[in-house]
C-alpha cells in the first residue's frame, strides 16, 4: 500500500501518473490535459531522458504545471498523491505495473493490448475484479468504442436494427518501415510486442469486430513475414472468425501495405449494413419496419455529425479527442462509483482472439475460442508462418 494516500474524490481533479513516456505516453498526456477532471502530477519511466522530454512538453506545449519525474511507481507514490495510474509502456510490461498500481489501491488505465500473454492477462482480470469490489476502476484503452460511428453501429447491431447479424469484414492495411521495427529492441518481439500487425496495429479493430458481432466460437488463420527483416512477428495476417450467432467474419491486418491505406470495418445483417472507414461512418442502412428494401439510401448523415462522416474534417487533434472520450468515461465511473465502458474482461476477450489467430496459424488448423480463453494452448510457443 502506498505511504501517501490517494486524494479524496471531490470536485478537485483526479491526480494522474503516466507510466511510460514514449510516443503513447505523449498522446495520453495531450488527451488528459484537455479534461478538467484530470491533472498530471507524475511521469514515470526508467529512462530519465524520456521523462524530461515529456515533462518539458507538458509544461510548455500543454501549459500546465511541470509534473514530478520518477524512475518507478513506488517513488511516485511516496512523493505525490496519485488517484489514477495510466500505463503506456511496452505491452509485455503492462500487467506487472497494473499489479503494482492496484496493490497501492489506485484506479488504473492500461493501454492496449491488455498484455501479450493470456496467463498474465487472466491474472490482472482477477486483480481488477477484486479492485472493483473496493470501488477502484480499471479500464483498458479501446478508444474507438467511443467514436460516434462505432456507437451508432454497435447500437444497431445490438438492438436488432440490422436484423440477424450475418457477417463482417475488418481490414487494417497499414505500412510500417523497417526503421520502425529497428527503432526499439522490444519492437517485433513476441516477448514484449506480443505479435505484429494483429496484436499491435489490429487489436482495436479486433475489439470492435467482437463488440459488434458478439462472442467468437472458432478462428482459423494464416500469418507471414513478407516485407520486413530482423523481427520475429508477422507483418501480414488473415483469419476467419465464426461467432455464436452464426455470423462469419474475415479479419485482415498488415504492416506491409505500402504506402498505408485505411482501417475499414463492415458489418452486415439480414436487414441492414454499415461501413466504418478510418473511424468515420461511410455507409449505414437499416430497413424500415418489415417492408422489403426498395432502395439502399445511405442513412449515415442522419446519424452522426459531419466530422464523423467519411471524409469529414476531424481536425488535427482527432487522436486526442478519441482518447478524451474514453477518459471522460473513466472519470465518470470513478466519480459515480460505476463501471467503465471498457473493462478488463472486455480486453481479455479481444486478447484471446488475437492469441487464437497466432495459435491457429502456428498449428495450421482452426481453434476453439473457448479453449484458447480457458488456457488449453498457454504453453504453445507461437511462430510466424505456421506449419508448412
PDB file of C-alpha atoms in Angstrom, residues 88-310:
ATOM      1  CA  UNK A  88       1.742   3.351 -21.546  1.00  0.00           C
ATOM      2  CA  UNK A  89       4.757   1.033 -21.503  1.00  0.00           C
ATOM      3  CA  UNK A  90       5.635  -1.757 -23.966  1.00  0.00           C
ATOM      4  CA  UNK A  91       2.824  -4.303 -23.956  1.00  0.00           C
ATOM      5  CA  UNK A  92       4.739  -7.035 -22.150  1.00  0.00           C
ATOM      6  CA  UNK A  93       5.161  -4.811 -19.084  1.00  0.00           C
ATOM      7  CA  UNK A  94       1.510  -3.861 -18.626  1.00  0.00           C
ATOM      8  CA  UNK A  95       0.437  -6.456 -16.095  1.00  0.00           C
ATOM      9  CA  UNK A  96       3.291  -6.121 -13.603  1.00  0.00           C
ATOM     10  CA  UNK A  97       2.760  -2.364 -13.489  1.00  0.00           C
ATOM     11  CA  UNK A  98      -1.004  -2.701 -13.189  1.00  0.00           C
ATOM     12  CA  UNK A  99      -0.495  -5.158 -10.348  1.00  0.00           C
ATOM     13  CA  UNK A 100       1.745  -2.655  -8.541  1.00  0.00           C
ATOM     14  CA  UNK A 101      -0.760   0.160  -9.030  1.00  0.00           C
ATOM     15  CA  UNK A 102      -3.707  -1.924  -7.830  1.00  0.00           C
ATOM     16  CA  UNK A 103      -1.724  -3.092  -4.800  1.00  0.00           C
ATOM     17  CA  UNK A 104      -1.394   0.600  -3.953  1.00  0.00           C
ATOM     18  CA  UNK A 105      -5.198   0.939  -4.279  1.00  0.00           C
ATOM     19  CA  UNK A 106      -5.160   3.191  -7.341  1.00  0.00           C
ATOM     20  CA  UNK A 107      -7.522   3.423 -10.281  1.00  0.00           C
ATOM     21  CA  UNK A 108      -5.811   2.143 -13.443  1.00  0.00           C
ATOM     22  CA  UNK A 109      -5.988   2.713 -17.193  1.00  0.00           C
ATOM     23  CA  UNK A 110      -3.976   0.279 -19.347  1.00  0.00           C
ATOM     24  CA  UNK A 111      -3.036   0.898 -22.972  1.00  0.00           C
ATOM     25  CA  UNK A 112      -3.983  -1.782 -25.460  1.00  0.00           C
ATOM     26  CA  UNK A 113      -3.391  -4.645 -25.591  1.00  0.00           C
ATOM     27  CA  UNK A 114      -4.084  -5.760 -22.026  1.00  0.00           C
ATOM     28  CA  UNK A 115      -0.858  -7.794 -22.124  1.00  0.00           C
ATOM     29  CA  UNK A 116       0.867 -10.169 -24.515  1.00  0.00           C
ATOM     30  CA  UNK A 117       0.123 -13.435 -22.697  1.00  0.00           C
ATOM     31  CA  UNK A 118      -3.194 -14.832 -21.585  1.00  0.00           C
ATOM     32  CA  UNK A 119      -1.972 -16.183 -18.208  1.00  0.00           C
ATOM     33  CA  UNK A 120      -0.829 -12.715 -17.153  1.00  0.00           C
ATOM     34  CA  UNK A 121      -3.975 -11.166 -18.602  1.00  0.00           C
ATOM     35  CA  UNK A 122      -6.170 -13.574 -16.623  1.00  0.00           C
ATOM     36  CA  UNK A 123      -4.202 -12.648 -13.509  1.00  0.00           C
ATOM     37  CA  UNK A 124      -4.842  -8.949 -13.959  1.00  0.00           C
ATOM     38  CA  UNK A 125      -8.510  -9.694 -14.680  1.00  0.00           C
ATOM     39  CA  UNK A 126      -8.745 -11.373 -11.273  1.00  0.00           C
ATOM     40  CA  UNK A 127      -6.986  -8.454  -9.596  1.00  0.00           C
ATOM     41  CA  UNK A 128      -9.241  -5.982 -11.404  1.00  0.00           C
ATOM     42  CA  UNK A 129     -12.350  -7.845 -10.240  1.00  0.00           C
ATOM     43  CA  UNK A 130     -11.118  -7.629  -6.643  1.00  0.00           C
ATOM     44  CA  UNK A 131     -10.279  -3.948  -7.110  1.00  0.00           C
ATOM     45  CA  UNK A 132     -13.782  -3.235  -8.426  1.00  0.00           C
ATOM     46  CA  UNK A 133     -15.187  -4.609  -5.177  1.00  0.00           C
ATOM     47  CA  UNK A 134     -13.130  -1.950  -3.384  1.00  0.00           C
ATOM     48  CA  UNK A 135     -14.509   0.753  -5.654  1.00  0.00           C
ATOM     49  CA  UNK A 136     -11.475   1.001  -7.916  1.00  0.00           C
ATOM     50  CA  UNK A 137     -11.917   1.490 -11.661  1.00  0.00           C
ATOM     51  CA  UNK A 138      -9.738  -0.485 -14.067  1.00  0.00           C
ATOM     52  CA  UNK A 139     -10.128   0.181 -17.793  1.00  0.00           C
ATOM     53  CA  UNK A 140      -8.227  -0.772 -20.927  1.00  0.00           C
ATOM     54  CA  UNK A 141      -7.869   1.670 -23.805  1.00  0.00           C
ATOM     55  CA  UNK A 142     -10.323   0.855 -26.569  1.00  0.00           C
ATOM     56  CA  UNK A 143     -10.996   4.429 -27.551  1.00  0.00           C
ATOM     57  CA  UNK A 144     -12.721   3.554 -30.803  1.00  0.00           C
ATOM     58  CA  UNK A 145     -15.675   2.104 -28.888  1.00  0.00           C
ATOM     59  CA  UNK A 146     -16.436   5.734 -28.071  1.00  0.00           C
ATOM     60  CA  UNK A 147     -16.274   7.031 -31.653  1.00  0.00           C
ATOM     61  CA  UNK A 148     -19.737   8.241 -32.748  1.00  0.00           C
ATOM     62  CA  UNK A 149     -19.575   5.950 -35.795  1.00  0.00           C
ATOM     63  CA  UNK A 150     -18.819   2.901 -33.650  1.00  0.00           C
ATOM     64  CA  UNK A 151     -21.557   3.771 -31.151  1.00  0.00           C
ATOM     65  CA  UNK A 152     -24.158   4.001 -33.935  1.00  0.00           C
ATOM     66  CA  UNK A 153     -23.144   0.679 -35.490  1.00  0.00           C
ATOM     67  CA  UNK A 154     -22.957  -1.130 -32.145  1.00  0.00           C
ATOM     68  CA  UNK A 155     -26.418   0.112 -31.194  1.00  0.00           C
ATOM     69  CA  UNK A 156     -27.885  -1.131 -34.475  1.00  0.00           C
ATOM     70  CA  UNK A 157     -26.121  -4.476 -34.182  1.00  0.00           C
ATOM     71  CA  UNK A 158     -27.303  -4.991 -30.621  1.00  0.00           C
ATOM     72  CA  UNK A 159     -30.892  -3.736 -30.828  1.00  0.00           C
ATOM     73  CA  UNK A 160     -31.854  -5.714 -33.928  1.00  0.00           C
ATOM     74  CA  UNK A 161     -31.922  -2.843 -36.425  1.00  0.00           C
ATOM     75  CA  UNK A 162     -29.650  -4.886 -38.728  1.00  0.00           C
ATOM     76  CA  UNK A 163     -31.831  -7.974 -38.336  1.00  0.00           C
ATOM     77  CA  UNK A 164     -29.930 -11.210 -37.907  1.00  0.00           C
ATOM     78  CA  UNK A 165     -26.205 -10.488 -37.966  1.00  0.00           C
ATOM     79  CA  UNK A 166     -24.658 -12.397 -40.840  1.00  0.00           C
ATOM     80  CA  UNK A 167     -21.057 -11.254 -41.097  1.00  0.00           C
ATOM     81  CA  UNK A 168     -18.304  -8.702 -41.053  1.00  0.00           C
ATOM     82  CA  UNK A 169     -15.115  -7.721 -42.828  1.00  0.00           C
ATOM     83  CA  UNK A 170     -12.316  -5.981 -40.935  1.00  0.00           C
ATOM     84  CA  UNK A 171      -9.083  -4.847 -42.554  1.00  0.00           C
ATOM     85  CA  UNK A 172      -6.122  -2.888 -41.227  1.00  0.00           C
ATOM     86  CA  UNK A 173      -3.971  -2.109 -44.275  1.00  0.00           C
ATOM     87  CA  UNK A 174      -1.049  -0.147 -42.859  1.00  0.00           C
ATOM     88  CA  UNK A 175       2.620   0.304 -43.641  1.00  0.00           C
ATOM     89  CA  UNK A 176       5.475   0.316 -41.148  1.00  0.00           C
ATOM     90  CA  UNK A 177       9.013   0.854 -42.364  1.00  0.00           C
ATOM     91  CA  UNK A 178      11.948  -1.287 -41.384  1.00  0.00           C
ATOM     92  CA  UNK A 179      13.180   1.704 -39.394  1.00  0.00           C
ATOM     93  CA  UNK A 180      10.030   1.487 -37.280  1.00  0.00           C
ATOM     94  CA  UNK A 181      10.895  -2.048 -36.193  1.00  0.00           C
ATOM     95  CA  UNK A 182      14.557  -1.166 -35.740  1.00  0.00           C
ATOM     96  CA  UNK A 183      13.728   1.845 -33.557  1.00  0.00           C
ATOM     97  CA  UNK A 184      13.292  -0.173 -30.359  1.00  0.00           C
ATOM     98  CA  UNK A 185      14.679  -3.531 -29.266  1.00  0.00           C
ATOM     99  CA  UNK A 186      11.252  -4.537 -27.984  1.00  0.00           C
ATOM    100  CA  UNK A 187       9.527  -3.945 -31.317  1.00  0.00           C
ATOM    101  CA  UNK A 188       8.790  -7.018 -33.359  1.00  0.00           C
ATOM    102  CA  UNK A 189       9.379  -9.442 -30.464  1.00  0.00           C
ATOM    103  CA  UNK A 190       6.979 -11.997 -29.089  1.00  0.00           C
ATOM    104  CA  UNK A 191       8.123 -11.252 -25.536  1.00  0.00           C
ATOM    105  CA  UNK A 192       7.358  -7.526 -25.351  1.00  0.00           C
ATOM    106  CA  UNK A 193       5.386  -6.691 -28.505  1.00  0.00           C
ATOM    107  CA  UNK A 194       3.343  -9.871 -28.261  1.00  0.00           C
ATOM    108  CA  UNK A 195       2.923 -10.103 -32.020  1.00  0.00           C
ATOM    109  CA  UNK A 196       2.869  -7.884 -35.053  1.00  0.00           C
ATOM    110  CA  UNK A 197       0.135  -6.499 -37.267  1.00  0.00           C
ATOM    111  CA  UNK A 198      -2.708  -8.181 -35.365  1.00  0.00           C
ATOM    112  CA  UNK A 199      -1.541  -7.604 -31.791  1.00  0.00           C
ATOM    113  CA  UNK A 200      -0.023  -4.162 -32.166  1.00  0.00           C
ATOM    114  CA  UNK A 201      -1.879  -2.461 -35.004  1.00  0.00           C
ATOM    115  CA  UNK A 202      -5.043  -4.539 -35.340  1.00  0.00           C
ATOM    116  CA  UNK A 203      -6.164  -5.115 -31.759  1.00  0.00           C
ATOM    117  CA  UNK A 204      -8.538  -2.127 -31.773  1.00  0.00           C
ATOM    118  CA  UNK A 205     -10.238  -3.422 -34.913  1.00  0.00           C
ATOM    119  CA  UNK A 206     -10.469  -6.905 -33.411  1.00  0.00           C
ATOM    120  CA  UNK A 207     -12.086  -5.335 -30.363  1.00  0.00           C
ATOM    121  CA  UNK A 208     -14.701  -3.543 -32.466  1.00  0.00           C
ATOM    122  CA  UNK A 209     -15.438  -6.653 -34.517  1.00  0.00           C
ATOM    123  CA  UNK A 210     -16.130  -8.636 -31.338  1.00  0.00           C
ATOM    124  CA  UNK A 211     -18.127  -5.773 -29.829  1.00  0.00           C
ATOM    125  CA  UNK A 212     -20.338  -5.610 -32.907  1.00  0.00           C
ATOM    126  CA  UNK A 213     -20.810  -9.330 -33.637  1.00  0.00           C
ATOM    127  CA  UNK A 214     -20.650 -10.988 -30.218  1.00  0.00           C
ATOM    128  CA  UNK A 215     -18.777 -13.909 -28.728  1.00  0.00           C
ATOM    129  CA  UNK A 216     -16.444 -15.805 -31.092  1.00  0.00           C
ATOM    130  CA  UNK A 217     -16.602 -19.576 -31.398  1.00  0.00           C
ATOM    131  CA  UNK A 218     -13.811 -20.589 -33.802  1.00  0.00           C
ATOM    132  CA  UNK A 219     -10.842 -18.923 -35.507  1.00  0.00           C
ATOM    133  CA  UNK A 220      -8.766 -20.124 -38.477  1.00  0.00           C
ATOM    134  CA  UNK A 221      -5.760 -18.038 -39.521  1.00  0.00           C
ATOM    135  CA  UNK A 222      -2.576 -17.688 -41.523  1.00  0.00           C
ATOM    136  CA  UNK A 223       0.330 -15.331 -40.783  1.00  0.00           C
ATOM    137  CA  UNK A 224       3.513 -14.406 -42.639  1.00  0.00           C
ATOM    138  CA  UNK A 225       6.527 -12.097 -42.550  1.00  0.00           C
ATOM    139  CA  UNK A 226       6.877 -10.752 -46.081  1.00  0.00           C
ATOM    140  CA  UNK A 227       8.194  -7.171 -46.149  1.00  0.00           C
ATOM    141  CA  UNK A 228      10.458  -6.797 -43.113  1.00  0.00           C
ATOM    142  CA  UNK A 229      13.624  -8.282 -41.625  1.00  0.00           C
ATOM    143  CA  UNK A 230      15.106  -8.886 -38.184  1.00  0.00           C
ATOM    144  CA  UNK A 231      11.743  -9.312 -36.454  1.00  0.00           C
ATOM    145  CA  UNK A 232      10.072 -12.389 -35.002  1.00  0.00           C
ATOM    146  CA  UNK A 233       6.465 -11.495 -35.647  1.00  0.00           C
ATOM    147  CA  UNK A 234       4.068 -11.260 -38.604  1.00  0.00           C
ATOM    148  CA  UNK A 235       3.604  -8.306 -40.906  1.00  0.00           C
ATOM    149  CA  UNK A 236       0.507  -9.812 -42.544  1.00  0.00           C
ATOM    150  CA  UNK A 237      -2.282 -11.999 -41.175  1.00  0.00           C
ATOM    151  CA  UNK A 238      -5.665 -13.207 -42.392  1.00  0.00           C
ATOM    152  CA  UNK A 239      -8.297 -15.041 -40.368  1.00  0.00           C
ATOM    153  CA  UNK A 240     -11.890 -16.195 -40.439  1.00  0.00           C
ATOM    154  CA  UNK A 241     -13.974 -15.938 -37.283  1.00  0.00           C
ATOM    155  CA  UNK A 242     -17.213 -17.785 -36.556  1.00  0.00           C
ATOM    156  CA  UNK A 243     -19.474 -16.287 -33.878  1.00  0.00           C
ATOM    157  CA  UNK A 244     -22.096 -17.784 -31.557  1.00  0.00           C
ATOM    158  CA  UNK A 245     -24.809 -16.026 -33.545  1.00  0.00           C
ATOM    159  CA  UNK A 246     -23.684 -17.884 -36.665  1.00  0.00           C
ATOM    160  CA  UNK A 247     -22.185 -14.738 -38.199  1.00  0.00           C
ATOM    161  CA  UNK A 248     -18.956 -15.181 -40.125  1.00  0.00           C
ATOM    162  CA  UNK A 249     -16.218 -12.554 -40.364  1.00  0.00           C
ATOM    163  CA  UNK A 250     -12.943 -12.016 -42.170  1.00  0.00           C
ATOM    164  CA  UNK A 251     -10.043 -10.292 -40.426  1.00  0.00           C
ATOM    165  CA  UNK A 252      -7.032  -8.917 -42.294  1.00  0.00           C
ATOM    166  CA  UNK A 253      -4.189  -6.989 -40.663  1.00  0.00           C
ATOM    167  CA  UNK A 254      -0.876  -5.946 -42.162  1.00  0.00           C
ATOM    168  CA  UNK A 255       2.002  -3.507 -41.796  1.00  0.00           C
ATOM    169  CA  UNK A 256       3.165  -4.442 -45.291  1.00  0.00           C
ATOM    170  CA  UNK A 257       0.629  -2.451 -47.361  1.00  0.00           C
ATOM    171  CA  UNK A 258       2.757   0.361 -48.766  1.00  0.00           C
ATOM    172  CA  UNK A 259       2.182   3.285 -48.538  1.00  0.00           C
ATOM    173  CA  UNK A 260      -0.502   2.555 -45.956  1.00  0.00           C
ATOM    174  CA  UNK A 261      -4.252   2.585 -46.526  1.00  0.00           C
ATOM    175  CA  UNK A 262      -7.241   2.847 -44.212  1.00  0.00           C
ATOM    176  CA  UNK A 263      -8.762   0.794 -41.434  1.00  0.00           C
ATOM    177  CA  UNK A 264     -12.091  -0.458 -42.747  1.00  0.00           C
ATOM    178  CA  UNK A 265     -14.814  -2.383 -40.946  1.00  0.00           C
ATOM    179  CA  UNK A 266     -18.064  -3.674 -42.444  1.00  0.00           C
ATOM    180  CA  UNK A 267     -20.994  -5.155 -40.503  1.00  0.00           C
ATOM    181  CA  UNK A 268     -23.794  -6.972 -42.306  1.00  0.00           C
ATOM    182  CA  UNK A 269     -27.188  -8.306 -41.316  1.00  0.00           C
ATOM    183  CA  UNK A 270     -30.424  -9.519 -42.855  1.00  0.00           C
ATOM    184  CA  UNK A 271     -31.982  -6.038 -42.513  1.00  0.00           C
ATOM    185  CA  UNK A 272     -29.039  -3.662 -42.727  1.00  0.00           C
ATOM    186  CA  UNK A 273     -25.347  -2.981 -43.168  1.00  0.00           C
ATOM    187  CA  UNK A 274     -22.753  -0.407 -42.167  1.00  0.00           C
ATOM    188  CA  UNK A 275     -19.230   0.581 -43.146  1.00  0.00           C
ATOM    189  CA  UNK A 276     -16.747   2.415 -40.943  1.00  0.00           C
ATOM    190  CA  UNK A 277     -13.611   3.712 -42.656  1.00  0.00           C
ATOM    191  CA  UNK A 278     -10.814   5.271 -40.597  1.00  0.00           C
ATOM    192  CA  UNK A 279     -13.185   5.696 -37.645  1.00  0.00           C
ATOM    193  CA  UNK A 280     -15.784   7.601 -39.681  1.00  0.00           C
ATOM    194  CA  UNK A 281     -19.179   6.347 -40.832  1.00  0.00           C
ATOM    195  CA  UNK A 282     -19.104   5.800 -44.597  1.00  0.00           C
ATOM    196  CA  UNK A 283     -22.359   3.898 -45.034  1.00  0.00           C
ATOM    197  CA  UNK A 284     -25.346   2.917 -42.921  1.00  0.00           C
ATOM    198  CA  UNK A 285     -28.673   1.464 -43.966  1.00  0.00           C
ATOM    199  CA  UNK A 286     -31.276  -0.316 -41.881  1.00  0.00           C
ATOM    200  CA  UNK A 287     -34.598  -1.429 -43.333  1.00  0.00           C
ATOM    201  CA  UNK A 288     -37.682   0.348 -42.033  1.00  0.00           C
ATOM    202  CA  UNK A 289     -40.337  -1.785 -40.325  1.00  0.00           C
ATOM    203  CA  UNK A 290     -40.949  -5.119 -42.071  1.00  0.00           C
ATOM    204  CA  UNK A 291     -41.006  -3.832 -45.628  1.00  0.00           C
ATOM    205  CA  UNK A 292     -38.651  -5.175 -48.223  1.00  0.00           C
ATOM    206  CA  UNK A 293     -35.783  -2.856 -49.020  1.00  0.00           C
ATOM    207  CA  UNK A 294     -36.660  -0.883 -52.135  1.00  0.00           C
ATOM    208  CA  UNK A 295     -33.518   1.240 -52.135  1.00  0.00           C
ATOM    209  CA  UNK A 296     -30.213   1.375 -50.342  1.00  0.00           C
ATOM    210  CA  UNK A 297     -30.264   5.005 -49.259  1.00  0.00           C
ATOM    211  CA  UNK A 298     -27.244   5.889 -47.156  1.00  0.00           C
ATOM    212  CA  UNK A 299     -28.619   6.980 -43.792  1.00  0.00           C
ATOM    213  CA  UNK A 300     -25.219   7.853 -42.283  1.00  0.00           C
ATOM    214  CA  UNK A 301     -25.689  11.629 -42.434  1.00  0.00           C
ATOM    215  CA  UNK A 302     -28.801  11.323 -40.277  1.00  0.00           C
ATOM    216  CA  UNK A 303     -26.908   9.528 -37.518  1.00  0.00           C
ATOM    217  CA  UNK A 304     -23.585  11.313 -36.968  1.00  0.00           C
ATOM    218  CA  UNK A 305     -22.222  14.814 -37.369  1.00  0.00           C
ATOM    219  CA  UNK A 306     -20.295  15.995 -40.419  1.00  0.00           C
ATOM    220  CA  UNK A 307     -16.890  15.443 -38.802  1.00  0.00           C
ATOM    221  CA  UNK A 308     -17.767  11.789 -38.182  1.00  0.00           C
ATOM    222  CA  UNK A 309     -18.867  11.091 -41.762  1.00  0.00           C
ATOM    223  CA  UNK A 310     -16.275   9.595 -44.103  1.00  0.00           C
TER     224      UNK A 310
END
